[in-house]
PDB file of C-alpha atoms in Angstrom:
ATOM      1  CA  UNK A   1     226.718 -25.581 105.138  1.00 89.00           C
ATOM      2  CA  UNK A   2     229.432 -22.757 104.943  1.00 95.00           C
ATOM      3  CA  UNK A   3     228.372 -19.693 105.373  1.00 97.00           C
ATOM      4  CA  UNK A   4     231.246 -16.499 104.981  1.00 98.00           C
ATOM      5  CA  UNK A   5     230.798 -13.415 106.350  1.00 98.00           C
ATOM      6  CA  UNK A   6     232.695 -10.221 105.239  1.00 98.00           C
ATOM      7  CA  UNK A   7     233.648  -7.089 106.497  1.00 98.00           C
ATOM      8  CA  UNK A   8     231.756  -3.798 105.813  1.00 98.00           C
ATOM      9  CA  UNK A   9     231.961  -1.449 103.213  1.00 98.00           C
ATOM     10  CA  UNK A  10     235.253   0.891 102.559  1.00 98.00           C
ATOM     11  CA  UNK A  11     236.320   4.119 100.935  1.00 98.00           C
ATOM     12  CA  UNK A  12     240.424   4.725 100.278  1.00 98.00           C
ATOM     13  CA  UNK A  13     242.718   7.030  98.544  1.00 98.00           C
ATOM     14  CA  UNK A  14     244.692   7.096  95.672  1.00 98.00           C
ATOM     15  CA  UNK A  15     248.062   4.973  96.972  1.00 98.00           C
ATOM     16  CA  UNK A  16     246.480   4.121 100.276  1.00 98.00           C
ATOM     17  CA  UNK A  17     245.784  -0.173 101.235  1.00 98.00           C
ATOM     18  CA  UNK A  18     242.899  -2.084 102.219  1.00 98.00           C
ATOM     19  CA  UNK A  19     242.182  -5.307 104.305  1.00 98.00           C
ATOM     20  CA  UNK A  20     238.609  -6.952 104.122  1.00 98.00           C
ATOM     21  CA  UNK A  21     237.696  -9.793 105.844  1.00 98.00           C
ATOM     22  CA  UNK A  22     236.012 -13.310 105.893  1.00 98.00           C
ATOM     23  CA  UNK A  23     234.647 -14.786 108.817  1.00 98.00           C
ATOM     24  CA  UNK A  24     233.990 -18.444 107.948  1.00 97.00           C
ATOM     25  CA  UNK A  25     231.429 -20.473 109.810  1.00 96.00           C
ATOM     26  CA  UNK A  26     230.224 -23.605 109.601  1.00 94.00           C
ATOM     27  CA  UNK A  27     233.167 -25.839 109.198  1.00 93.00           C
ATOM     28  CA  UNK A  28     237.264 -24.282 110.383  1.00 92.00           C
ATOM     29  CA  UNK A  29     239.425 -22.587 107.849  1.00 91.00           C
ATOM     30  CA  UNK A  30     241.992 -25.209 107.600  1.00 91.00           C
ATOM     31  CA  UNK A  31     239.715 -27.436 106.295  1.00 91.00           C
ATOM     32  CA  UNK A  32     238.674 -25.216 103.249  1.00 94.00           C
ATOM     33  CA  UNK A  33     240.561 -23.256 100.219  1.00 96.00           C
ATOM     34  CA  UNK A  34     239.769 -19.425 100.269  1.00 97.00           C
ATOM     35  CA  UNK A  35     239.342 -17.644  96.860  1.00 98.00           C
ATOM     36  CA  UNK A  36     239.176 -14.212  96.821  1.00 98.00           C
ATOM     37  CA  UNK A  37     237.118 -12.911  93.599  1.00 98.00           C
ATOM     38  CA  UNK A  38     236.661  -8.988  92.658  1.00 98.00           C
ATOM     39  CA  UNK A  39     233.601  -7.655  90.365  1.00 98.00           C
ATOM     40  CA  UNK A  40     234.237  -4.031  89.256  1.00 98.00           C
ATOM     41  CA  UNK A  41     231.117  -1.953  88.571  1.00 98.00           C
ATOM     42  CA  UNK A  42     229.174  -2.640  85.542  1.00 97.00           C
ATOM     43  CA  UNK A  43     231.784  -6.070  85.070  1.00 98.00           C
ATOM     44  CA  UNK A  44     232.426  -9.047  85.028  1.00 98.00           C
ATOM     45  CA  UNK A  45     233.509 -11.916  87.743  1.00 98.00           C
ATOM     46  CA  UNK A  46     238.118 -11.831  88.391  1.00 98.00           C
ATOM     47  CA  UNK A  47     239.826 -14.314  90.175  1.00 98.00           C
ATOM     48  CA  UNK A  48     242.093 -12.878  92.432  1.00 98.00           C
ATOM     49  CA  UNK A  49     244.112 -15.734  93.734  1.00 97.00           C
ATOM     50  CA  UNK A  50     243.460 -18.398  96.105  1.00 96.00           C
ATOM     51  CA  UNK A  51     244.670 -20.436  98.858  1.00 93.00           C
ATOM     52  CA  UNK A  52     244.921 -24.512  99.103  1.00 92.00           C
ATOM     53  CA  UNK A  53     245.096 -25.858 102.681  1.00 89.00           C
ATOM     54  CA  UNK A  54     245.927 -29.302 101.096  1.00 88.00           C
ATOM     55  CA  UNK A  55     249.358 -28.336  99.940  1.00 89.00           C
ATOM     56  CA  UNK A  56     249.338 -24.453 101.851  1.00 89.00           C
ATOM     57  CA  UNK A  57     250.227 -22.894  98.857  1.00 92.00           C
ATOM     58  CA  UNK A  58     248.267 -19.431  97.733  1.00 95.00           C
ATOM     59  CA  UNK A  59     248.219 -18.899  93.685  1.00 96.00           C
ATOM     60  CA  UNK A  60     247.622 -15.038  92.973  1.00 97.00           C
ATOM     61  CA  UNK A  61     246.406 -14.468  89.728  1.00 97.00           C
ATOM     62  CA  UNK A  62     249.428 -12.691  87.324  1.00 95.00           C
ATOM     63  CA  UNK A  63     247.373  -9.279  86.894  1.00 93.00           C
ATOM     64  CA  UNK A  64     247.759  -8.529  90.559  1.00 95.00           C
ATOM     65  CA  UNK A  65     250.370 -10.347  91.720  1.00 92.00           C
ATOM     66  CA  UNK A  66     252.771  -7.753  93.777  1.00 94.00           C
ATOM     67  CA  UNK A  67     249.741  -6.084  95.190  1.00 97.00           C
ATOM     68  CA  UNK A  68     247.583  -8.386  96.615  1.00 98.00           C
ATOM     69  CA  UNK A  69     248.240 -10.820 100.132  1.00 97.00           C
ATOM     70  CA  UNK A  70     246.003 -13.205 101.618  1.00 97.00           C
ATOM     71  CA  UNK A  71     246.672 -14.484 104.583  1.00 95.00           C
ATOM     72  CA  UNK A  72     244.345 -15.993 107.224  1.00 93.00           C
ATOM     73  CA  UNK A  73     243.605 -16.225 111.222  1.00 94.00           C
ATOM     74  CA  UNK A  74     243.028 -19.958 111.946  1.00 92.00           C
ATOM     75  CA  UNK A  75     242.463 -19.133 115.522  1.00 94.00           C
ATOM     76  CA  UNK A  76     239.412 -17.071 114.751  1.00 95.00           C
ATOM     77  CA  UNK A  77     238.345 -18.687 111.496  1.00 95.00           C
ATOM     78  CA  UNK A  78     239.322 -15.373 109.068  1.00 97.00           C
ATOM     79  CA  UNK A  79     240.537 -14.863 106.062  1.00 97.00           C
ATOM     80  CA  UNK A  80     242.440 -11.565 104.878  1.00 97.00           C
ATOM     81  CA  UNK A  81     242.771  -9.603 101.232  1.00 98.00           C
ATOM     82  CA  UNK A  82     244.867  -6.837 101.580  1.00 98.00           C
ATOM     83  CA  UNK A  83     245.321  -5.018  98.145  1.00 98.00           C
ATOM     84  CA  UNK A  84     248.069  -2.194  98.498  1.00 98.00           C
ATOM     85  CA  UNK A  85     248.568   0.867  95.654  1.00 98.00           C
ATOM     86  CA  UNK A  86     245.077   1.108  95.328  1.00 98.00           C
ATOM     87  CA  UNK A  87     244.055   3.236  92.257  1.00 97.00           C
ATOM     88  CA  UNK A  88     240.755   3.866  90.680  1.00 97.00           C
ATOM     89  CA  UNK A  89     240.589   0.114  88.219  1.00 97.00           C
ATOM     90  CA  UNK A  90     240.326  -1.404  91.974  1.00 98.00           C
ATOM     91  CA  UNK A  91     236.951  -0.004  92.973  1.00 98.00           C
ATOM     92  CA  UNK A  92     234.589  -3.307  92.833  1.00 98.00           C
ATOM     93  CA  UNK A  93     233.037  -6.176  94.654  1.00 98.00           C
ATOM     94  CA  UNK A  94     235.546  -7.950  96.322  1.00 98.00           C
ATOM     95  CA  UNK A  95     233.683 -11.335  96.904  1.00 98.00           C
ATOM     96  CA  UNK A  96     235.238 -14.300  99.430  1.00 98.00           C
ATOM     97  CA  UNK A  97     234.175 -17.805  98.005  1.00 98.00           C
ATOM     98  CA  UNK A  98     235.469 -21.383  98.574  1.00 97.00           C
ATOM     99  CA  UNK A  99     234.051 -24.451  98.226  1.00 94.00           C
ATOM    100  CA  UNK A 100     234.914 -28.677  98.485  1.00 91.00           C
ATOM    101  CA  UNK A 101     238.705 -28.784  97.176  1.00 90.00           C
ATOM    102  CA  UNK A 102     240.990 -26.068  95.328  1.00 92.00           C
ATOM    103  CA  UNK A 103     239.955 -27.903  91.964  1.00 92.00           C
ATOM    104  CA  UNK A 104     236.226 -28.237  92.904  1.00 93.00           C
ATOM    105  CA  UNK A 105     234.553 -24.963  91.794  1.00 96.00           C
ATOM    106  CA  UNK A 106     233.158 -22.426  93.921  1.00 97.00           C
ATOM    107  CA  UNK A 107     230.437 -23.148  95.387  1.00 95.00           C
ATOM    108  CA  UNK A 108     229.856 -20.776  98.657  1.00 97.00           C
ATOM    109  CA  UNK A 109     230.104 -17.197  98.524  1.00 98.00           C
ATOM    110  CA  UNK A 110     230.912 -14.023 100.475  1.00 98.00           C
ATOM    111  CA  UNK A 111     228.302 -11.767 100.532  1.00 98.00           C
ATOM    112  CA  UNK A 112     230.695  -9.392  98.968  1.00 98.00           C
ATOM    113  CA  UNK A 113     232.327  -5.618 100.369  1.00 98.00           C
ATOM    114  CA  UNK A 114     232.403  -2.811  98.299  1.00 98.00           C
ATOM    115  CA  UNK A 115     235.634  -1.191  97.783  1.00 98.00           C
ATOM    116  CA  UNK A 116     235.480   2.120  96.125  1.00 98.00           C
ATOM    117  CA  UNK A 117     238.659   4.149  95.650  1.00 98.00           C
ATOM    118  CA  UNK A 118     238.581   7.749  95.118  1.00 97.00           C
ATOM    119  CA  UNK A 119     240.284  10.666  95.546  1.00 95.00           C
TER     120      UNK A 119
ATOM    121  CA  UNK B   1     245.569 -20.993  80.872  1.00 90.00           C
ATOM    122  CA  UNK B   2     242.146 -21.787  80.193  1.00 95.00           C
ATOM    123  CA  UNK B   3     239.604 -19.377  78.124  1.00 96.00           C
ATOM    124  CA  UNK B   4     235.609 -19.496  78.451  1.00 97.00           C
ATOM    125  CA  UNK B   5     233.552 -17.583  76.114  1.00 98.00           C
ATOM    126  CA  UNK B   6     230.031 -16.775  76.741  1.00 98.00           C
ATOM    127  CA  UNK B   7     227.500 -14.571  74.461  1.00 97.00           C
ATOM    128  CA  UNK B   8     226.721 -11.557  76.481  1.00 97.00           C
ATOM    129  CA  UNK B   9     223.047 -11.351  76.397  1.00 97.00           C
ATOM    130  CA  UNK B  10     219.629 -13.843  76.362  1.00 98.00           C
ATOM    131  CA  UNK B  11     216.231 -13.136  76.280  1.00 97.00           C
ATOM    132  CA  UNK B  12     213.386 -15.867  76.772  1.00 97.00           C
ATOM    133  CA  UNK B  13     209.605 -15.378  77.315  1.00 97.00           C
ATOM    134  CA  UNK B  14     208.213 -16.665  80.845  1.00 97.00           C
ATOM    135  CA  UNK B  15     207.622 -20.097  80.764  1.00 97.00           C
ATOM    136  CA  UNK B  16     210.073 -21.176  78.018  1.00 98.00           C
ATOM    137  CA  UNK B  17     212.952 -22.609  77.989  1.00 98.00           C
ATOM    138  CA  UNK B  18     216.665 -21.182  77.214  1.00 98.00           C
ATOM    139  CA  UNK B  19     220.382 -22.739  76.847  1.00 98.00           C
ATOM    140  CA  UNK B  20     223.378 -20.760  77.405  1.00 98.00           C
ATOM    141  CA  UNK B  21     225.845 -21.769  76.210  1.00 98.00           C
ATOM    142  CA  UNK B  22     230.032 -21.126  77.808  1.00 98.00           C
ATOM    143  CA  UNK B  23     232.989 -22.019  75.233  1.00 97.00           C
ATOM    144  CA  UNK B  24     235.919 -23.634  76.799  1.00 96.00           C
ATOM    145  CA  UNK B  25     239.235 -22.771  75.317  1.00 94.00           C
ATOM    146  CA  UNK B  26     240.671 -24.948  72.145  1.00 89.00           C
ATOM    147  CA  UNK B  27     243.266 -27.705  73.279  1.00 85.00           C
ATOM    148  CA  UNK B  28     241.241 -27.483  77.026  1.00 84.00           C
ATOM    149  CA  UNK B  29     239.196 -31.188  77.065  1.00 78.00           C
ATOM    150  CA  UNK B  30     236.898 -32.290  78.727  1.00 82.00           C
ATOM    151  CA  UNK B  31     237.283 -29.625  82.531  1.00 92.00           C
ATOM    152  CA  UNK B  32     234.531 -29.658  84.866  1.00 96.00           C
ATOM    153  CA  UNK B  33     232.999 -26.166  84.681  1.00 97.00           C
ATOM    154  CA  UNK B  34     230.353 -24.372  86.990  1.00 98.00           C
ATOM    155  CA  UNK B  35     227.891 -22.387  86.622  1.00 98.00           C
ATOM    156  CA  UNK B  36     226.706 -19.155  88.713  1.00 98.00           C
ATOM    157  CA  UNK B  37     223.780 -17.335  88.637  1.00 98.00           C
ATOM    158  CA  UNK B  38     224.059 -13.850  90.197  1.00 98.00           C
ATOM    159  CA  UNK B  39     220.774 -11.666  90.427  1.00 98.00           C
ATOM    160  CA  UNK B  40     220.692  -7.857  90.180  1.00 96.00           C
ATOM    161  CA  UNK B  41     222.788  -6.605  93.235  1.00 96.00           C
ATOM    162  CA  UNK B  42     223.299  -9.991  95.128  1.00 98.00           C
ATOM    163  CA  UNK B  43     226.193 -12.174  95.102  1.00 98.00           C
ATOM    164  CA  UNK B  44     226.776 -15.056  93.002  1.00 98.00           C
ATOM    165  CA  UNK B  45     225.003 -17.822  93.775  1.00 98.00           C
ATOM    166  CA  UNK B  46     226.296 -21.548  93.038  1.00 98.00           C
ATOM    167  CA  UNK B  47     224.065 -23.428  90.577  1.00 98.00           C
ATOM    168  CA  UNK B  48     225.886 -26.714  89.649  1.00 98.00           C
ATOM    169  CA  UNK B  49     229.147 -28.800  88.848  1.00 98.00           C
ATOM    170  CA  UNK B  50     228.950 -30.061  84.613  1.00 97.00           C
ATOM    171  CA  UNK B  51     231.312 -32.082  83.214  1.00 95.00           C
ATOM    172  CA  UNK B  52     232.891 -32.580  80.087  1.00 91.00           C
ATOM    173  CA  UNK B  53     231.034 -35.875  79.921  1.00 92.00           C
ATOM    174  CA  UNK B  54     227.677 -34.461  80.015  1.00 92.00           C
ATOM    175  CA  UNK B  55     227.019 -35.401  83.464  1.00 95.00           C
ATOM    176  CA  UNK B  56     226.002 -32.559  86.310  1.00 97.00           C
ATOM    177  CA  UNK B  57     225.871 -31.598  89.622  1.00 97.00           C
ATOM    178  CA  UNK B  58     223.307 -29.397  91.789  1.00 98.00           C
ATOM    179  CA  UNK B  59     224.155 -26.819  94.224  1.00 96.00           C
ATOM    180  CA  UNK B  60     221.786 -27.066  97.187  1.00 95.00           C
ATOM    181  CA  UNK B  61     218.252 -25.543  96.602  1.00 96.00           C
ATOM    182  CA  UNK B  62     218.701 -25.282  92.750  1.00 98.00           C
ATOM    183  CA  UNK B  63     215.271 -25.932  91.025  1.00 97.00           C
ATOM    184  CA  UNK B  64     214.705 -28.569  89.170  1.00 97.00           C
ATOM    185  CA  UNK B  65     213.780 -26.291  86.595  1.00 98.00           C
ATOM    186  CA  UNK B  66     217.559 -25.838  86.213  1.00 98.00           C
ATOM    187  CA  UNK B  67     219.383 -28.492  83.797  1.00 98.00           C
ATOM    188  CA  UNK B  68     223.145 -29.567  82.843  1.00 98.00           C
ATOM    189  CA  UNK B  69     224.471 -31.023  79.281  1.00 97.00           C
ATOM    190  CA  UNK B  70     227.815 -30.203  76.952  1.00 96.00           C
ATOM    191  CA  UNK B  71     229.092 -31.351  73.483  1.00 94.00           C
ATOM    192  CA  UNK B  72     232.287 -30.531  72.609  1.00 92.00           C
ATOM    193  CA  UNK B  73     233.723 -27.563  73.742  1.00 94.00           C
ATOM    194  CA  UNK B  74     230.668 -26.327  74.688  1.00 96.00           C
ATOM    195  CA  UNK B  75     228.497 -26.383  77.990  1.00 97.00           C
ATOM    196  CA  UNK B  76     225.302 -25.376  78.172  1.00 98.00           C
ATOM    197  CA  UNK B  77     222.592 -24.196  80.719  1.00 98.00           C
ATOM    198  CA  UNK B  78     219.735 -24.973  79.991  1.00 98.00           C
ATOM    199  CA  UNK B  79     216.004 -23.213  82.488  1.00 98.00           C
ATOM    200  CA  UNK B  80     212.985 -24.895  81.698  1.00 97.00           C
ATOM    201  CA  UNK B  81     209.617 -22.785  82.393  1.00 97.00           C
ATOM    202  CA  UNK B  82     211.543 -20.050  82.828  1.00 98.00           C
ATOM    203  CA  UNK B  83     210.536 -17.363  85.576  1.00 97.00           C
ATOM    204  CA  UNK B  84     210.702 -13.897  86.223  1.00 97.00           C
ATOM    205  CA  UNK B  85     213.172 -14.823  89.252  1.00 97.00           C
ATOM    206  CA  UNK B  86     215.508 -16.384  86.846  1.00 98.00           C
ATOM    207  CA  UNK B  87     216.703 -12.804  84.972  1.00 98.00           C
ATOM    208  CA  UNK B  88     220.049 -12.540  86.156  1.00 98.00           C
ATOM    209  CA  UNK B  89     223.858 -12.822  84.841  1.00 98.00           C
ATOM    210  CA  UNK B  90     224.680 -16.264  84.692  1.00 98.00           C
ATOM    211  CA  UNK B  91     228.769 -17.081  84.904  1.00 98.00           C
ATOM    212  CA  UNK B  92     231.037 -20.136  84.149  1.00 98.00           C
ATOM    213  CA  UNK B  93     234.225 -20.992  85.454  1.00 98.00           C
ATOM    214  CA  UNK B  94     236.600 -23.643  85.608  1.00 97.00           C
ATOM    215  CA  UNK B  95     240.327 -23.807  86.408  1.00 96.00           C
ATOM    216  CA  UNK B  96     243.817 -25.883  85.829  1.00 93.00           C
ATOM    217  CA  UNK B  97     246.987 -25.557  88.087  1.00 90.00           C
ATOM    218  CA  UNK B  98     247.961 -21.982  88.250  1.00 89.00           C
ATOM    219  CA  UNK B  99     244.338 -20.267  87.692  1.00 94.00           C
ATOM    220  CA  UNK B 100     240.667 -19.859  87.586  1.00 97.00           C
ATOM    221  CA  UNK B 101     238.657 -18.468  84.998  1.00 97.00           C
ATOM    222  CA  UNK B 102     235.038 -17.481  84.372  1.00 98.00           C
ATOM    223  CA  UNK B 103     233.037 -16.501  81.389  1.00 98.00           C
ATOM    224  CA  UNK B 104     232.231 -13.156  80.737  1.00 98.00           C
ATOM    225  CA  UNK B 105     228.410 -13.573  81.798  1.00 98.00           C
ATOM    226  CA  UNK B 106     225.046 -13.610  80.138  1.00 98.00           C
ATOM    227  CA  UNK B 107     222.400 -11.674  80.873  1.00 98.00           C
ATOM    228  CA  UNK B 108     219.575 -13.067  80.059  1.00 98.00           C
ATOM    229  CA  UNK B 109     216.496 -11.059  80.639  1.00 98.00           C
ATOM    230  CA  UNK B 110     212.867 -11.561  80.046  1.00 97.00           C
ATOM    231  CA  UNK B 111     211.176 -10.543  76.645  1.00 94.00           C
TER     232      UNK B 111
END
């Protein structure tokens, strides 16, 4: 059984960066694809990007490409998502999520991390 | 890229059966989709994987009253014997080689 535990809520000023972590247990990170999905207040789910451990590639959503970096520390089984040049539109709950393969449904979700961007 | 379309809202009486629809954009044939439930204030929860053939596989612990089916571009989530704890937002998800997309979600409420 995979468990994903994320870091705590963050408050950032416009223009700053935020880095959210996602600790994996039950499996090793090298075995799992890792997606990041966000949800603005009162809105739906938006895929930000994902890492495929089979080919080592990370694909980012076009809308956010250039501002986001997804990385991983395999020694601690922790994935990270860093988002730069924050604006008010980035206020959202950020989820890490994984599944049985990159081209498979997401079937495990982290608990979410609220990032608030406010001056 | 594929696009998934869902009705924004639906309602059902307790104990009744309700069917939610997720429609896949034209030109995208027999994709696999997934259904997720998001109760208020909680993270999404995976419900099932649903193939274009109508075959589905549910996640661990998903009650028997949840089932899936499909017809053409339409993928369905049926909840039988609707319970108060089923009041939630429901999202469908699919993917291709370049992206992953979610439907806009259906807010399901008790009548």
